[in-house]
mmCIF file of C-alpha atoms in Angstrom:
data_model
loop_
_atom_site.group_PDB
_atom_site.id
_atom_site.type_symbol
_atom_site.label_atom_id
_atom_site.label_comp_id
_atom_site.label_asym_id
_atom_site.label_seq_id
_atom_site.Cartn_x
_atom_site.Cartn_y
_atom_site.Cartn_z
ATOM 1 C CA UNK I 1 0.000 0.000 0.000
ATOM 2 C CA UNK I 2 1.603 3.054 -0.639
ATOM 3 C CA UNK I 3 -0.568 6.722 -0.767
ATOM 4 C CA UNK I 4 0.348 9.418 -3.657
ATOM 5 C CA UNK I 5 -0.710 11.613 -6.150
ATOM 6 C CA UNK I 6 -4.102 11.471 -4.116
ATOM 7 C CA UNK I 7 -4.207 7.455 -5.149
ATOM 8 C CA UNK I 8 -3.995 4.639 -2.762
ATOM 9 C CA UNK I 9 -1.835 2.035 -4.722
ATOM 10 C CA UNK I 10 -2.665 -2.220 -3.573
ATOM 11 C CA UNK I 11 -0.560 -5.091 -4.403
ATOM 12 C CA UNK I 12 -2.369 -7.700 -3.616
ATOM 13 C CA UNK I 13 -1.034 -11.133 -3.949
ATOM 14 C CA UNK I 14 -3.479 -14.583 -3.321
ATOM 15 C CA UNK I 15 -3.686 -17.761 -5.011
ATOM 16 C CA UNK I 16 -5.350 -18.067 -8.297
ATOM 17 C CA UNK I 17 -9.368 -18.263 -8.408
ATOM 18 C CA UNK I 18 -9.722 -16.362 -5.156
ATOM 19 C CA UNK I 19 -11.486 -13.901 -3.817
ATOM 20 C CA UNK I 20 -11.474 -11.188 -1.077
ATOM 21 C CA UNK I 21 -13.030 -8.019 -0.492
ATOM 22 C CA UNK I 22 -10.816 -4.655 0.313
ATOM 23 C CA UNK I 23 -12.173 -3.352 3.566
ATOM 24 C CA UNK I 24 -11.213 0.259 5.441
ATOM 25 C CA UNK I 25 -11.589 1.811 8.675
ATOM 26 C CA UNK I 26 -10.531 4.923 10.511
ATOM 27 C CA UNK I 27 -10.724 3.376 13.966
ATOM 28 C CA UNK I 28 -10.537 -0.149 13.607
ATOM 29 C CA UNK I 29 -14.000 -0.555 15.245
ATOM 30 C CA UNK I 30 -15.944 0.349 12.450
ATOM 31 C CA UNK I 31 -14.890 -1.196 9.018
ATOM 32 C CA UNK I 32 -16.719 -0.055 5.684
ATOM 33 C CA UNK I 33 -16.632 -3.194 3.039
ATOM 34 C CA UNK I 34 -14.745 -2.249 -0.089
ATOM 35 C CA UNK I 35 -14.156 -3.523 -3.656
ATOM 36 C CA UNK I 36 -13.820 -7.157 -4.363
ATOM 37 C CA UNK I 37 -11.210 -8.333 -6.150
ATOM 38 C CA UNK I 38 -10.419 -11.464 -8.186
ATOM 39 C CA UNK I 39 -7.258 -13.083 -8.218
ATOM 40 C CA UNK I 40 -7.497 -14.036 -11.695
ATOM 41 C CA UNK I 41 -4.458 -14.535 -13.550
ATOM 42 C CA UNK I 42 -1.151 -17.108 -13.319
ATOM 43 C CA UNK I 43 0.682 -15.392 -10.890
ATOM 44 C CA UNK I 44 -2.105 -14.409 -7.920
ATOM 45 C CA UNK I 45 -1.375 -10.811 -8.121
ATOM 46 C CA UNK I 46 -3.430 -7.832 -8.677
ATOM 47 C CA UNK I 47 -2.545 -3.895 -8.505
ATOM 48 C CA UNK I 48 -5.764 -1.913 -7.549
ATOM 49 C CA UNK I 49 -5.698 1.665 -7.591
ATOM 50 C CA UNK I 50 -8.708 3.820 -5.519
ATOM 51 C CA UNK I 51 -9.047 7.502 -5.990
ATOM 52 C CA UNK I 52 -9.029 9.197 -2.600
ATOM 53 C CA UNK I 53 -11.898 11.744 -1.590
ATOM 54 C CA UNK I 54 -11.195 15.635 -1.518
ATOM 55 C CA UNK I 55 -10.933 15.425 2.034
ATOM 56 C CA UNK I 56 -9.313 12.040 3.113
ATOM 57 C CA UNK I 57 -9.579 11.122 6.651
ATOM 58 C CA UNK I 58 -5.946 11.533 8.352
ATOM 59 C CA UNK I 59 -5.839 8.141 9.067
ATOM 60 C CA UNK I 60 -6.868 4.899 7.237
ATOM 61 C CA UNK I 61 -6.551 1.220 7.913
ATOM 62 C CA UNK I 62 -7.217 -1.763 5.391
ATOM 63 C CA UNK I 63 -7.735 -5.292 5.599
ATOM 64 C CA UNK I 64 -8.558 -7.962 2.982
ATOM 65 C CA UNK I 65 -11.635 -10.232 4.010
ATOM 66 C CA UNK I 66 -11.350 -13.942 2.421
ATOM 67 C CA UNK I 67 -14.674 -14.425 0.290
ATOM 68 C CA UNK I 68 -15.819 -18.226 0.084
#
């Protein structure tokens, strides 16, 4: 994860016909349920770029949920 250009930049990495969602939180209590993404091709990794709002909170956590 790395933050710039008012981007947040994933590599996500995960074996081949998985899936998991991208959650957030600002508090770690509260967690909002993000994209899903597909881990689709040979080599289980995906690069997922998310605009950030005008106003981004000053601090953001993420976590990837396992989908069955």
């Amino acid at each position: 994860f790395v933050r710039a250009a008012g981007e947040n930049v994933f590599l996500l990495s995960g074996l081949v016909d998985q899936s998991c969602t991208l959650n957030s939180s600002t508090n770690f209590s509260q967690w909002y349920t993000g994209p899903v993404v597909n881990f689709l091709n040979g080599n289980g990794l995906v690069e997922l770029i998310q605009s950030l709002p005008p106003d981004p909170p000053p601090a953001q956590f993420y976590r990837c949920e396992l989908l069955q």
